[in-house]
Coordinates of C-alpha atoms in Angstrom, one line a residue:
Chain A
M95 CA -33.6 11.5 -5.0
T96 CA -33.4 8.9 -2.1
D97 CA -31.3 9.3 1.2
D98 CA -30.1 5.8 0.0
L99 CA -28.0 6.5 -3.7
I100 CA -24.4 7.6 -3.1
I101 CA -24.0 8.3 -7.2
K102 CA -26.1 10.1 -9.6
V103 CA -25.3 10.4 -12.9
Q104 CA -27.3 12.9 -15.7
D105 CA -26.9 13.0 -19.0
V106 CA -23.4 12.9 -19.1
H107 CA -21.1 14.3 -22.3
K108 CA -17.3 14.7 -22.5
W109 CA -15.3 16.0 -25.6
Y110 CA -11.9 15.6 -26.8
G111 CA -10.9 17.8 -29.3
N112 CA -14.0 16.6 -31.9
F113 CA -14.2 13.2 -30.8
H114 CA -17.4 12.0 -28.0
A115 CA -16.2 10.0 -25.7
L116 CA -19.4 10.3 -23.2
K117 CA -23.0 10.4 -24.8
G118 CA -24.8 10.7 -22.1
I119 CA -24.4 8.3 -19.7
N120 CA -27.1 8.2 -16.5
M121 CA -26.4 6.3 -13.8
E122 CA -27.2 5.3 -10.1
V123 CA -25.3 4.2 -7.5
K124 CA -26.7 2.8 -3.9
R125 CA -24.6 2.6 -1.1
R126 CA -22.7 -0.5 -1.1
E127 CA -23.4 -1.6 -3.9
V128 CA -20.7 -3.4 -6.6
I129 CA -20.9 -2.4 -9.8
V130 CA -19.0 -3.8 -12.6
I131 CA -18.4 -1.7 -15.6
F132 CA -17.1 -3.3 -18.8
G133 CA -17.0 -2.6 -22.1
P134 CA -14.8 -2.6 -25.8
S135 CA -11.4 -1.2 -25.2
G136 CA -12.3 3.1 -26.2
S137 CA -15.3 2.0 -24.8
G138 CA -15.0 4.6 -22.7
K139 CA -15.8 2.9 -19.2
S140 CA -12.3 4.9 -17.8
T141 CA -12.9 7.6 -18.7
F142 CA -16.9 7.3 -17.0
I143 CA -14.6 5.7 -14.2
R144 CA -12.4 9.4 -14.4
T145 CA -15.3 11.9 -14.5
L146 CA -16.3 10.5 -11.3
N147 CA -13.8 12.4 -9.4
R148 CA -12.3 14.9 -12.0
L149 CA -9.9 13.4 -12.4
E150 CA -11.3 13.7 -16.4
E151 CA -14.2 16.7 -16.7
H152 CA -17.2 16.8 -18.4
Q153 CA -18.9 19.5 -20.2
R154 CA -22.3 18.9 -20.1
G155 CA -24.8 16.9 -17.7
Q156 CA -24.3 16.2 -14.0
I157 CA -22.8 14.4 -11.4
V158 CA -24.2 14.6 -8.1
V159 CA -21.8 12.1 -5.2
D160 CA -22.1 11.6 -1.9
G161 CA -24.7 14.5 -1.8
I162 CA -22.1 17.8 -3.3
E163 CA -22.3 18.4 -7.1
L164 CA -19.2 18.3 -8.9
S165 CA -18.3 21.2 -10.3
H166 CA -15.9 24.4 -11.1
D167 CA -15.3 25.1 -7.6
V168 CA -11.7 23.9 -6.2
R169 CA -13.4 22.9 -3.0
N170 CA -15.8 20.6 -4.7
I171 CA -13.6 18.8 -5.6
E172 CA -11.2 17.8 -2.9
Q173 CA -14.7 17.4 -1.1
I174 CA -15.8 14.5 -3.4
R175 CA -11.6 13.3 -3.7
M176 CA -11.9 12.7 0.2
E177 CA -14.0 10.7 -0.2
T178 CA -13.9 8.9 -2.8
G179 CA -10.6 5.6 -3.2
M180 CA -8.3 5.7 -6.5
V181 CA -6.8 2.4 -7.8
F182 CA -5.0 2.7 -10.9
Q183 CA -4.1 0.4 -14.1
Q184 CA -0.1 1.4 -13.3
F185 CA -0.4 1.4 -9.1
N186 CA 0.9 4.5 -9.7
L187 CA 2.5 5.1 -5.7
F188 CA 5.4 6.6 -5.2
P189 CA 8.2 5.7 -5.8
H190 CA 10.7 7.0 -3.6
L191 CA 8.7 6.9 0.0
T192 CA 8.8 3.4 1.6
V193 CA 5.2 2.3 1.8
M194 CA 4.0 3.3 4.3
Q195 CA 5.1 6.6 3.5
N196 CA 3.0 6.2 0.7
I197 CA -0.4 5.0 3.0
V198 CA -0.1 8.1 5.3
L199 CA 1.2 10.5 2.9
A200 CA -2.8 12.1 1.7
P201 CA -4.1 10.9 6.3
I202 CA -1.9 13.2 7.8
Q203 CA -1.4 16.5 5.1
V204 CA -5.2 15.8 3.6
R205 CA -7.5 14.2 7.1
K206 CA -5.1 16.3 9.3
W207 CA -4.4 13.2 10.7
T208 CA -1.3 13.1 13.6
K209 CA 1.5 11.1 12.0
Q210 CA 0.9 8.0 15.5
K211 CA -3.3 7.5 14.4
A212 CA -1.6 7.9 10.6
E213 CA 0.5 4.9 11.0
E214 CA -1.6 2.5 13.3
V215 CA -4.0 3.0 10.7
A216 CA -1.1 2.4 7.8
M217 CA -0.5 -1.2 10.0
Q218 CA -3.9 -2.6 10.4
L219 CA -5.8 -1.5 6.3
L220 CA -1.4 -3.5 5.2
E221 CA -2.3 -6.2 7.1
R222 CA -5.8 -6.5 6.2
V223 CA -4.3 -6.6 2.6
G224 CA -1.8 -8.7 3.2
I225 CA 1.6 -7.2 3.4
P226 CA 2.8 -6.5 7.4
E227 CA 6.0 -6.7 6.5
Q228 CA 7.2 -4.9 3.2
A229 CA 5.7 -1.7 5.4
Y230 CA 9.5 0.3 5.2
K231 CA 10.4 -1.4 1.8
F232 CA 10.0 0.6 -1.5
P233 CA 7.7 0.0 -4.3
G234 CA 10.3 -0.5 -6.7
Q235 CA 10.7 -3.6 -4.4
L236 CA 8.5 -5.2 -3.7
S237 CA 5.8 -7.2 -6.8
G238 CA 3.5 -5.5 -8.9
G239 CA 0.5 -7.5 -7.2
Q240 CA 2.0 -6.5 -3.7
Q241 CA 2.3 -2.7 -5.2
Q242 CA -1.3 -3.4 -6.7
R243 CA -2.0 -4.6 -2.4
V244 CA -0.2 -1.5 -1.5
A245 CA -1.8 1.3 -3.9
I246 CA -5.9 -0.2 -2.3
A247 CA -4.2 -0.3 1.3
R248 CA -3.6 3.6 0.1
S249 CA -6.7 4.5 -1.1
L250 CA -8.8 2.9 2.5
A251 CA -6.6 4.6 4.2
M252 CA -7.8 8.1 3.0
Q253 CA -11.4 6.3 4.7
P254 CA -13.6 6.6 1.7
K255 CA -17.4 5.7 1.0
I256 CA -17.0 4.9 -2.9
M257 CA -13.6 2.7 -3.7
L258 CA -12.9 3.5 -7.9
F259 CA -11.1 0.7 -10.0
D260 CA -9.6 1.7 -12.8
E261 CA -8.6 -1.4 -14.7
P262 CA -6.7 -3.2 -11.1
T263 CA -5.5 -5.8 -12.7
S264 CA -5.0 -4.8 -16.3
A265 CA -0.9 -4.8 -15.8
L266 CA -0.2 -8.0 -13.8
D267 CA 1.0 -10.9 -14.7
P268 CA -1.2 -13.3 -13.9
E269 CA -0.3 -15.5 -11.4
M270 CA -1.2 -11.9 -9.1
I271 CA -4.3 -11.7 -10.8
K272 CA -5.7 -13.4 -8.0
E273 CA -4.3 -11.4 -5.1
V274 CA -5.3 -8.2 -5.7
L275 CA -8.2 -9.3 -6.2
D276 CA -9.3 -11.5 -3.0
V277 CA -8.0 -8.0 -1.7
M278 CA -11.8 -6.5 -4.5
V279 CA -13.5 -9.4 -3.3
E280 CA -13.5 -8.9 0.7
L281 CA -13.6 -5.7 0.6
A282 CA -16.4 -5.5 -1.8
K283 CA -17.9 -8.8 1.1
S284 CA -17.5 -5.5 4.5
G285 CA -20.0 -3.8 2.6
M286 CA -17.6 -1.1 0.9
T287 CA -19.2 1.8 -2.3
I288 CA -17.4 -0.4 -6.0
L289 CA -16.9 0.9 -8.7
A290 CA -14.5 -1.0 -10.9
V291 CA -13.9 -0.6 -14.4
T292 CA -12.3 -5.5 -14.6
H293 CA -12.6 -8.0 -17.3
E294 CA -12.3 -10.5 -14.2
M295 CA -15.3 -11.7 -15.1
G296 CA -15.0 -14.5 -11.9
F297 CA -15.3 -11.3 -9.9
A298 CA -17.7 -9.8 -11.1
R299 CA -20.4 -13.0 -10.7
A300 CA -19.1 -13.7 -6.4
V301 CA -19.2 -10.2 -5.5
A302 CA -20.7 -8.4 -8.5
D303 CA -24.8 -6.4 -7.9
R304 CA -24.8 -4.7 -11.4
M305 CA -22.4 -4.7 -14.0
L306 CA -22.8 -2.4 -16.8
F307 CA -22.0 -2.4 -20.2
F308 CA -20.3 -0.3 -22.5
D309 CA -19.3 0.1 -25.8
K310 CA -19.3 3.6 -27.7
G311 CA -19.4 6.2 -25.3
E312 CA -23.1 5.3 -24.2
I313 CA -24.3 2.5 -21.8
V314 CA -25.6 -0.5 -24.1
E315 CA -26.6 -2.4 -21.6
Q316 CA -26.9 -3.0 -17.3
G317 CA -28.2 -5.8 -15.5
T318 CA -27.2 -8.3 -12.7
P319 CA -24.8 -10.8 -13.5
E320 CA -26.7 -13.4 -13.8
Q321 CA -28.8 -11.7 -16.6
I322 CA -26.1 -10.0 -18.3
F323 CA -24.2 -14.4 -18.9
N324 CA -27.1 -16.1 -18.9
N325 CA -29.0 -14.1 -21.1
P326 CA -27.8 -10.9 -23.3
K327 CA -29.9 -8.9 -25.1
E328 CA -28.1 -6.8 -26.5
D329 CA -26.0 -8.2 -29.6
R330 CA -23.3 -5.6 -28.6
T331 CA -23.4 -7.6 -24.9
K332 CA -23.2 -10.8 -26.5
L333 CA -20.1 -10.5 -29.5
F334 CA -18.9 -9.2 -27.0
L335 CA -18.7 -11.5 -24.3
S336 CA -18.6 -14.7 -26.7
Q337 CA -15.1 -13.3 -27.6
I338 CA -14.2 -12.6 -23.5
L339 CA -15.8 -15.5 -22.5
R340 CA -13.6 -18.4 -25.6
H341 CA -11.2 -19.3 -23.9
Chain B
M787 CA 21.4 -39.5 -15.3
S788 CA 23.9 -37.1 -15.3
D789 CA 27.3 -37.3 -12.9
S790 CA 27.0 -34.4 -11.2
A791 CA 31.3 -34.6 -11.4
T792 CA 31.3 -34.9 -15.1
I793 CA 30.1 -30.7 -15.0
L794 CA 33.0 -28.7 -15.2
P795 CA 32.9 -25.1 -14.1
P796 CA 33.2 -22.8 -16.4
V797 CA 36.9 -22.0 -18.0
T798 CA 37.4 -19.0 -16.4
E799 CA 40.3 -17.0 -18.2
R800 CA 43.3 -17.0 -15.4
S801 CA 44.4 -12.9 -15.3
S802 CA 47.5 -11.6 -15.0
I803 CA 49.5 -8.8 -16.0
L804 CA 50.8 -9.7 -19.3
R805 CA 47.4 -11.1 -20.7
W806 CA 45.6 -8.0 -20.0
M807 CA 48.6 -5.9 -21.5
R808 CA 47.6 -8.6 -24.4
K809 CA 44.8 -8.1 -24.5
N810 CA 44.2 -4.9 -24.0
L811 CA 47.1 -3.0 -25.5
F812 CA 48.7 -4.9 -28.4
G813 CA 45.2 -7.0 -30.4
S814 CA 46.1 -5.5 -32.8
W815 CA 49.1 -3.5 -35.5
Y816 CA 47.7 -0.7 -35.5
D817 CA 46.5 -1.3 -31.3
A818 CA 49.7 -2.2 -30.8
L819 CA 51.1 1.7 -32.9
F820 CA 48.3 3.1 -30.9
T821 CA 49.5 2.7 -27.6
L822 CA 52.8 3.5 -28.6
I823 CA 51.6 6.9 -29.4
G824 CA 49.6 7.0 -26.6
V825 CA 52.3 6.8 -24.0
W826 CA 54.8 9.3 -25.6
V827 CA 52.5 11.7 -26.1
T828 CA 51.7 11.4 -22.0
Y829 CA 55.0 11.1 -20.8
W830 CA 56.1 13.9 -23.2
A831 CA 52.6 16.3 -21.7
V832 CA 53.3 15.6 -17.8
G833 CA 57.0 14.3 -17.9
G834 CA 56.9 18.4 -19.1
F835 CA 55.0 19.2 -16.9
L836 CA 56.3 17.7 -13.6
N837 CA 59.5 19.1 -14.7
W838 CA 58.4 22.7 -14.1
V839 CA 56.7 21.7 -11.9
L840 CA 59.6 20.1 -10.1
T841 CA 62.2 22.3 -11.3
V842 CA 61.5 25.9 -12.9
A843 CA 58.3 27.2 -11.3
E844 CA 58.8 29.7 -9.0
W845 CA 55.9 28.8 -6.6
E846 CA 57.7 31.8 -3.6
V847 CA 55.2 33.4 -5.4
I848 CA 52.5 31.8 -4.1
V849 CA 53.6 30.9 -0.6
V850 CA 54.8 35.3 -0.6
N851 CA 50.9 36.9 -1.7
A852 CA 49.1 33.3 0.2
R853 CA 47.4 35.4 2.4
L854 CA 45.5 37.6 -0.6
L855 CA 44.8 35.1 -2.8
F856 CA 43.3 33.9 -0.4
I857 CA 40.7 36.3 1.6
G858 CA 42.1 39.6 -0.2
Q859 CA 42.5 42.5 1.9
Y860 CA 41.0 41.2 5.1
P861 CA 42.1 42.0 7.8
I862 CA 45.2 40.0 9.1
E863 CA 43.8 40.2 12.3
Q864 CA 39.9 39.8 12.0
A865 CA 41.8 36.9 10.2
G866 CA 40.3 34.3 13.6
R867 CA 36.5 34.4 12.7
L868 CA 36.8 33.5 9.3
W869 CA 39.6 30.5 10.5
V870 CA 35.6 29.8 13.3
W871 CA 33.2 29.3 10.2
L872 CA 36.0 26.9 8.5
G873 CA 36.1 24.4 11.1
F874 CA 32.0 24.9 11.7
L875 CA 32.0 23.7 8.4
V876 CA 34.3 21.3 9.0
F877 CA 32.9 20.3 12.2
L878 CA 29.7 19.8 10.4
A879 CA 31.5 18.1 7.8
G880 CA 32.7 15.2 9.5
N881 CA 29.3 14.1 11.4
S882 CA 27.3 14.2 8.3
I883 CA 30.7 11.6 7.2
G884 CA 29.5 10.7 10.2
I885 CA 26.1 9.7 10.9
W886 CA 25.7 8.8 6.5
A887 CA 29.2 7.3 5.0
R888 CA 30.1 5.9 8.7
Q889 CA 32.3 2.7 6.9
S890 CA 34.1 5.3 4.0
R891 CA 38.0 5.1 5.1
V892 CA 38.1 7.8 2.7
A893 CA 36.4 9.9 3.8
V894 CA 37.7 9.4 7.1
V895 CA 41.4 10.8 5.7
L896 CA 40.4 14.0 4.4
L897 CA 39.4 14.9 7.7
L898 CA 43.2 15.0 8.0
I899 CA 43.8 16.2 4.7
P900 CA 44.0 19.8 6.3
V901 CA 46.6 18.8 9.0
L902 CA 48.6 17.2 6.6
L903 CA 49.2 20.0 3.9
A904 CA 49.6 22.4 7.5
F905 CA 52.7 20.5 8.2
L906 CA 53.7 19.4 4.6
L907 CA 53.4 23.2 2.6
P908 CA 55.4 26.1 3.9
F909 CA 52.5 27.8 6.1
G910 CA 53.1 30.4 8.8
D911 CA 52.6 29.8 12.6
E912 CA 49.2 30.5 12.5
P913 CA 47.5 29.1 10.1
R914 CA 49.7 25.3 10.7
K915 CA 47.4 25.8 14.3
W916 CA 43.8 26.3 13.3
L917 CA 44.6 24.0 10.1
S918 CA 45.5 21.2 12.9
I919 CA 42.4 22.7 14.6
L920 CA 40.4 22.3 11.8
S921 CA 41.1 18.8 11.7
F922 CA 40.2 18.3 14.7
A923 CA 37.1 20.1 15.3
G924 CA 36.7 17.1 12.2
L925 CA 37.2 14.0 13.9
V926 CA 35.5 15.6 16.6
G927 CA 32.0 15.9 14.5
W928 CA 32.9 12.4 12.9
A929 CA 33.4 10.8 16.3
I930 CA 29.9 12.2 17.5
G931 CA 27.8 11.8 14.6
S932 CA 29.2 7.8 14.3
A933 CA 28.5 7.5 17.7
R934 CA 25.0 8.7 17.7
P935 CA 23.7 8.7 14.3
E936 CA 20.2 8.8 14.7
V937 CA 20.3 11.4 17.3
L938 CA 22.1 13.9 15.3
K939 CA 20.5 13.8 11.7
R940 CA 18.9 16.7 12.3
S941 CA 20.9 19.1 14.6
V942 CA 23.4 18.2 12.0
V943 CA 20.8 19.4 8.9
A944 CA 19.9 22.9 11.6
G945 CA 23.7 23.1 11.0
W946 CA 23.6 23.3 7.5
V947 CA 21.1 25.6 7.7
I948 CA 22.2 27.7 9.3
S949 CA 25.2 27.5 8.5
L950 CA 25.2 30.9 5.7
P951 CA 23.9 33.1 8.0
I952 CA 26.6 31.6 10.3
I953 CA 29.1 32.7 7.6
V954 CA 28.2 36.2 6.2
L955 CA 27.6 37.3 10.0
L956 CA 31.3 35.9 11.0
T957 CA 33.2 37.0 8.0
Y958 CA 31.0 41.1 8.4
G959 CA 30.8 41.3 11.6
L960 CA 29.6 43.2 14.7
S961 CA 30.3 45.7 15.9
E962 CA 30.3 49.5 14.9
S963 CA 33.8 50.1 16.8
E964 CA 36.5 49.2 16.5
S965 CA 36.8 48.0 19.6
G966 CA 33.7 45.9 20.3
I967 CA 33.1 41.9 19.5
A968 CA 34.0 40.7 15.4
P969 CA 33.8 45.0 14.2
I970 CA 33.0 45.3 10.8
V971 CA 34.7 44.3 7.5
R972 CA 33.7 46.2 4.6
T973 CA 32.9 44.3 1.5
N974 CA 35.7 46.0 0.0
L975 CA 38.2 44.2 1.7
W976 CA 36.5 40.9 0.8
G977 CA 39.1 38.8 -1.6
G978 CA 40.8 35.4 -3.0
L979 CA 38.7 32.2 -2.1
L980 CA 37.0 34.2 0.4
L981 CA 34.9 36.1 -2.3
T982 CA 34.8 33.3 -4.3
F983 CA 33.5 30.9 -2.0
L984 CA 30.6 33.5 -0.8
L985 CA 30.6 35.2 -4.3
T986 CA 29.0 31.3 -4.8
V987 CA 27.6 29.9 -1.8
V988 CA 25.2 32.9 -2.0
G989 CA 24.9 32.1 -5.6
I990 CA 23.7 29.0 -5.3
M991 CA 21.4 28.8 -1.8
F992 CA 19.5 32.2 -2.8
S993 CA 19.6 30.5 -7.7
F994 CA 18.6 27.3 -6.1
P995 CA 13.8 27.9 -4.7
L996 CA 14.5 30.9 -7.7
G997 CA 14.5 28.8 -9.9
V998 CA 12.6 26.1 -8.6
L999 CA 9.8 29.0 -7.9
L1000 CA 10.1 30.3 -11.5
A1001 CA 10.1 25.9 -13.5
L1002 CA 6.6 25.7 -12.0
G1003 CA 6.1 29.3 -12.1
R1004 CA 6.3 28.2 -16.1
R1005 CA 4.5 25.8 -16.0
S1006 CA 1.8 27.3 -14.1
E1007 CA -2.0 27.1 -15.4
L1008 CA -2.0 31.7 -14.3
P1009 CA -1.5 33.4 -17.0
I1010 CA 0.8 36.5 -15.7
I1011 CA 2.8 33.7 -13.8
R1012 CA 3.3 31.9 -17.1
W1013 CA 4.8 34.6 -19.1
F1014 CA 6.4 35.9 -16.5
S1015 CA 8.5 33.1 -15.5
I1016 CA 8.8 32.1 -20.1
A1017 CA 10.2 36.6 -19.6
Y1018 CA 12.5 35.9 -17.7
I1019 CA 14.2 33.3 -18.5
E1020 CA 14.4 33.2 -22.0
V1021 CA 15.7 37.6 -21.7
V1022 CA 17.9 36.3 -19.3
R1023 CA 19.0 33.4 -21.0
G1024 CA 19.8 35.0 -23.7
V1025 CA 22.1 37.7 -22.0
P1026 CA 26.1 37.0 -21.3
L1027 CA 26.7 37.0 -17.8
I1028 CA 29.0 39.5 -18.2
T1029 CA 26.7 42.0 -18.9
I1030 CA 24.2 41.3 -16.3
L1031 CA 26.8 41.6 -13.6
F1032 CA 27.6 45.2 -15.7
M1033 CA 24.3 46.1 -15.1
A1034 CA 24.2 45.6 -11.8
Q1035 CA 27.0 47.8 -10.9
L1036 CA 26.7 49.7 -13.4
M1037 CA 22.8 50.8 -14.2
L1038 CA 21.4 50.1 -10.6
P1039 CA 22.4 53.6 -9.2
L1040 CA 20.9 54.7 -11.9
F1041 CA 17.1 53.7 -10.8
L1042 CA 17.7 54.2 -7.3
P1043 CA 16.7 57.3 -5.3
T1044 CA 19.9 59.6 -5.3
G1045 CA 21.3 58.5 -1.7
W1046 CA 21.1 55.4 -1.9
T1047 CA 23.2 53.0 -2.8
V1048 CA 24.0 48.7 -3.0
D1049 CA 26.8 47.6 -1.6
R1050 CA 28.9 46.2 -4.8
V1051 CA 29.7 42.3 -3.6
I1052 CA 26.4 41.6 -3.3
R1053 CA 24.8 43.3 -6.4
A1054 CA 27.1 41.2 -8.0
M1055 CA 25.8 38.9 -6.1
V1056 CA 22.3 39.5 -6.6
G1057 CA 23.7 39.4 -11.1
I1058 CA 24.6 35.9 -9.9
T1059 CA 21.8 34.9 -8.7
L1060 CA 19.6 36.0 -11.0
F1061 CA 21.8 34.4 -13.3
S1062 CA 21.9 31.2 -12.3
A1063 CA 18.7 31.4 -11.5
A1064 CA 17.3 31.6 -15.2
Y1065 CA 19.8 28.3 -15.8
L1066 CA 18.2 25.4 -12.7
A1067 CA 14.4 26.3 -13.4
E1068 CA 15.2 24.7 -16.8
N1069 CA 17.1 22.1 -15.9
V1070 CA 14.2 21.7 -13.3
R1071 CA 11.6 22.2 -15.6
G1072 CA 13.3 19.2 -17.5
G1073 CA 12.6 16.5 -14.6
L1074 CA 9.0 18.0 -14.2
Q1075 CA 8.4 17.0 -17.5
A1076 CA 9.8 13.7 -16.7
I1077 CA 8.0 12.7 -13.8
P1078 CA 4.4 10.4 -14.8
K1079 CA 1.2 11.4 -15.6
G1080 CA 0.0 8.5 -13.2
Q1081 CA 1.3 10.4 -10.0
F1082 CA -0.4 13.5 -10.4
E1083 CA -3.0 11.7 -10.8
A1084 CA -2.9 9.4 -7.4
A1085 CA -1.9 12.0 -5.8
Q1086 CA -5.3 14.4 -6.6
A1087 CA -7.1 11.0 -6.4
L1088 CA -5.9 10.8 -2.6
G1089 CA -7.1 14.9 -1.9
L1090 CA -4.3 16.2 -1.7
N1091 CA -4.9 19.7 -3.2
G1092 CA -1.9 21.4 -5.3
A1093 CA 0.8 22.2 -3.5
Q1094 CA 0.4 19.8 -0.9
T1095 CA 1.0 16.8 -4.9
M1096 CA 3.8 18.9 -5.7
F1097 CA 6.4 19.8 -2.2
F1098 CA 5.7 16.6 -1.6
I1099 CA 5.2 13.9 -5.0
I1100 CA 6.2 16.0 -8.0
L1101 CA 9.0 17.6 -6.7
P1102 CA 10.8 15.0 -4.3
Q1103 CA 11.1 13.0 -7.3
A1104 CA 12.0 16.4 -10.5
L1105 CA 14.7 16.9 -8.2
R1106 CA 16.2 13.7 -7.3
L1107 CA 16.0 13.4 -11.9
V1108 CA 17.4 16.0 -12.2
I1109 CA 21.7 16.0 -9.5
P1110 CA 23.6 15.1 -12.2
I1111 CA 22.4 18.5 -14.0
L1112 CA 21.6 20.9 -11.0
V1113 CA 25.0 20.1 -9.7
G1114 CA 27.4 21.1 -13.1
Q1115 CA 25.1 24.1 -13.0
F1116 CA 26.1 24.5 -9.6
I1117 CA 30.0 24.5 -10.0
A1118 CA 29.5 26.9 -13.1
V1119 CA 28.4 28.7 -11.2
F1120 CA 31.4 28.5 -9.1
K1121 CA 33.8 29.0 -12.3
D1122 CA 31.8 31.5 -13.2
T1123 CA 32.1 34.1 -11.0
S1124 CA 35.5 34.7 -12.1
L1125 CA 34.2 37.1 -14.2
V1126 CA 33.4 39.9 -11.4
A1127 CA 37.1 40.8 -12.0
I1128 CA 35.9 42.3 -14.9
V1129 CA 34.1 44.5 -13.4
G1130 CA 36.6 45.3 -10.4
L1131 CA 35.8 43.3 -7.5
L1132 CA 39.4 40.5 -6.0
D1133 CA 38.3 37.5 -6.3
L1134 CA 40.3 34.9 -6.5
V1135 CA 40.4 35.6 -10.7
G1136 CA 41.0 39.3 -9.5
I1137 CA 42.9 39.4 -7.1
A1138 CA 45.8 37.2 -9.5
K1139 CA 46.2 39.9 -11.3
T1140 CA 47.2 42.6 -8.9
V1141 CA 49.3 40.4 -7.8
L1142 CA 50.5 40.1 -11.0
A1143 CA 50.9 43.7 -11.8
Q1144 CA 53.2 44.1 -9.1
P1145 CA 57.2 45.0 -10.7
E1146 CA 58.3 42.1 -8.7
F1147 CA 56.5 38.8 -9.4
L1148 CA 56.0 40.1 -13.5
G1149 CA 56.4 37.1 -15.5
L1150 CA 55.1 34.0 -13.3
Q1151 CA 51.5 34.1 -14.7
R1152 CA 52.2 30.7 -15.5
E1153 CA 52.7 29.4 -11.9
V1154 CA 49.9 31.7 -10.2
Y1155 CA 47.1 31.3 -12.5
V1156 CA 48.4 26.6 -12.8
F1157 CA 47.6 27.4 -8.2
I1158 CA 44.2 29.0 -8.9
S1159 CA 43.5 27.0 -11.8
L1160 CA 44.2 24.0 -9.0
I1161 CA 42.3 25.6 -5.8
F1162 CA 39.1 26.1 -9.3
W1163 CA 39.1 22.3 -9.9
V1164 CA 39.8 20.6 -6.7
L1165 CA 36.2 22.2 -5.3
S1166 CA 35.1 21.8 -8.3
Y1167 CA 36.1 17.9 -8.7
G1168 CA 34.8 18.2 -4.7
M1169 CA 30.9 19.4 -5.4
S1170 CA 31.0 17.6 -8.9
Y1171 CA 32.3 13.8 -6.3
L1172 CA 29.4 15.5 -3.2
S1173 CA 26.6 14.5 -5.8
Q1174 CA 28.2 11.0 -6.6
Q1175 CA 27.6 10.2 -3.0
L1176 CA 24.1 12.1 -3.3
E1177 CA 22.5 10.0 -6.3
E1178 CA 24.0 7.1 -4.3
R1179 CA 21.8 7.5 -1.2
L1180 CA 19.4 9.0 -2.7
G1181 CA 19.6 5.4 -5.2
V1182 CA 18.8 7.6 -8.4
G1183 CA 18.1 4.7 -11.1
I1184 CA 17.0 1.9 -8.5
R1185 CA 14.0 2.7 -6.7

């Protein structure tokens, strides 16, 4: 494994009872790479991205993140979670804490930063995502787009090496999607390693280095946005793209 | 183009008492009938009760036995210590009002109630003096609190935290010798409202953390902890409090080595605590189950460990959700303490029974029980009101 690889996934399988959700996934991610994962619902794409920080357990195969293998060892899991940020479809902000408290909690408790340092970093991040004036409000007082940007800032505060996005714009009203995508594009351009499950093809075209098409628990096809959009090889990819790009 | 002047504001109904009554009380013939019946029943019940309170009832029994009802056999020359901690509590209450409810005029009026009672009711000189001091302490606390709210937040919380040890220490006493400062007053002399209050406060303070631990234990992934929690909760919830109190009073000594004794009041406190914890555990578990899975996932994804996730993310939200149920349980604990009368402790109900057993007060059950009911009601409603304020402040249902 070369130094340049940050994630290495080999023959990963997962079952939910009898349902075979992931059927032998193999893939690698290089540092600073931006990967978009797409595919029909139920294809295992969210499950896959969630195995990378072990929100889902894989039952066979090997996942190595930043040189640490994901296993039952709790310390390894915590180590990997410190290095990977995750943004969820439903934001999952902590509703009883202010925006600022949401962001500084993990750096203070996990990274053991001082409150002052954590708040300085939090403020910088809120400026980066464009909502410094909302720092002392509660999540419930913010719009969906603002909440998702707070969620991104919260993940970034841990200074992760990898960012995982699990359908970050699917729960948003159309007019708010752009403000979140803008933040993600800026993040991609800044050199962050990103894996994003999303159907925002504009985002994929703009910044993705590689796209993975998932169907029925397998990676059916992968390639650059160029190849995927202009010259898809597999019939399933063509069919799916024609369905989502029709409008 | 529409002329804005022609657009009329919506018709507002002219409100008057007669109109309101017509709409709400006499809307139809059966509304009118129900209204009349209701008025008659209310008049009959309330009128009868007031008539009894003002003319028939012999309140002398309360006045003569006031000391017994409030503090039991607690030596009167040591009662100053109780007033001191009561004053401390009122001071903290005033302080808290000043910090968190500055706008509330009602809250300030509450602080004046002791001094009002002192002069409206037939108290002796000593209680009058102390009741006035209580109001004074409350107002001083309020003034300080509203002057420097931000600075004092921490210290008032610390004050509440140390208040239970202070109360117990002052009530129990410090020195063995009769002549020393604050000589020890044995618990067999504690009684009346004092004992009820201490049983309640200790029961709540200790059963709450125990209940939370049991609730967490019931959801634990470690089978032994989970099974123990389930067994404990289900066994305790399956038996009446009275049997637990009897067990604590009668059976505990059988298990202890000879020569060991545990104070009877402490036994009752332990019994109440263990009983209440099982119920609290189920209430808290209800709150825990209501927290969406996404909250756990977000906390884990950030690298928080299990304990941090519980402490910072899950419990604060779960407890806030169940405040009304928790306070309901606290009120139940308060009223359930009256069962200790059956195992021979002289709490408010126990002391009422002994008062009524004196030959000169025979047949005055109504007066005594109405009076202690009033005390129970005032304090229960106080707790209920506090919890509503707390819910409002924490924004339950909004955030």
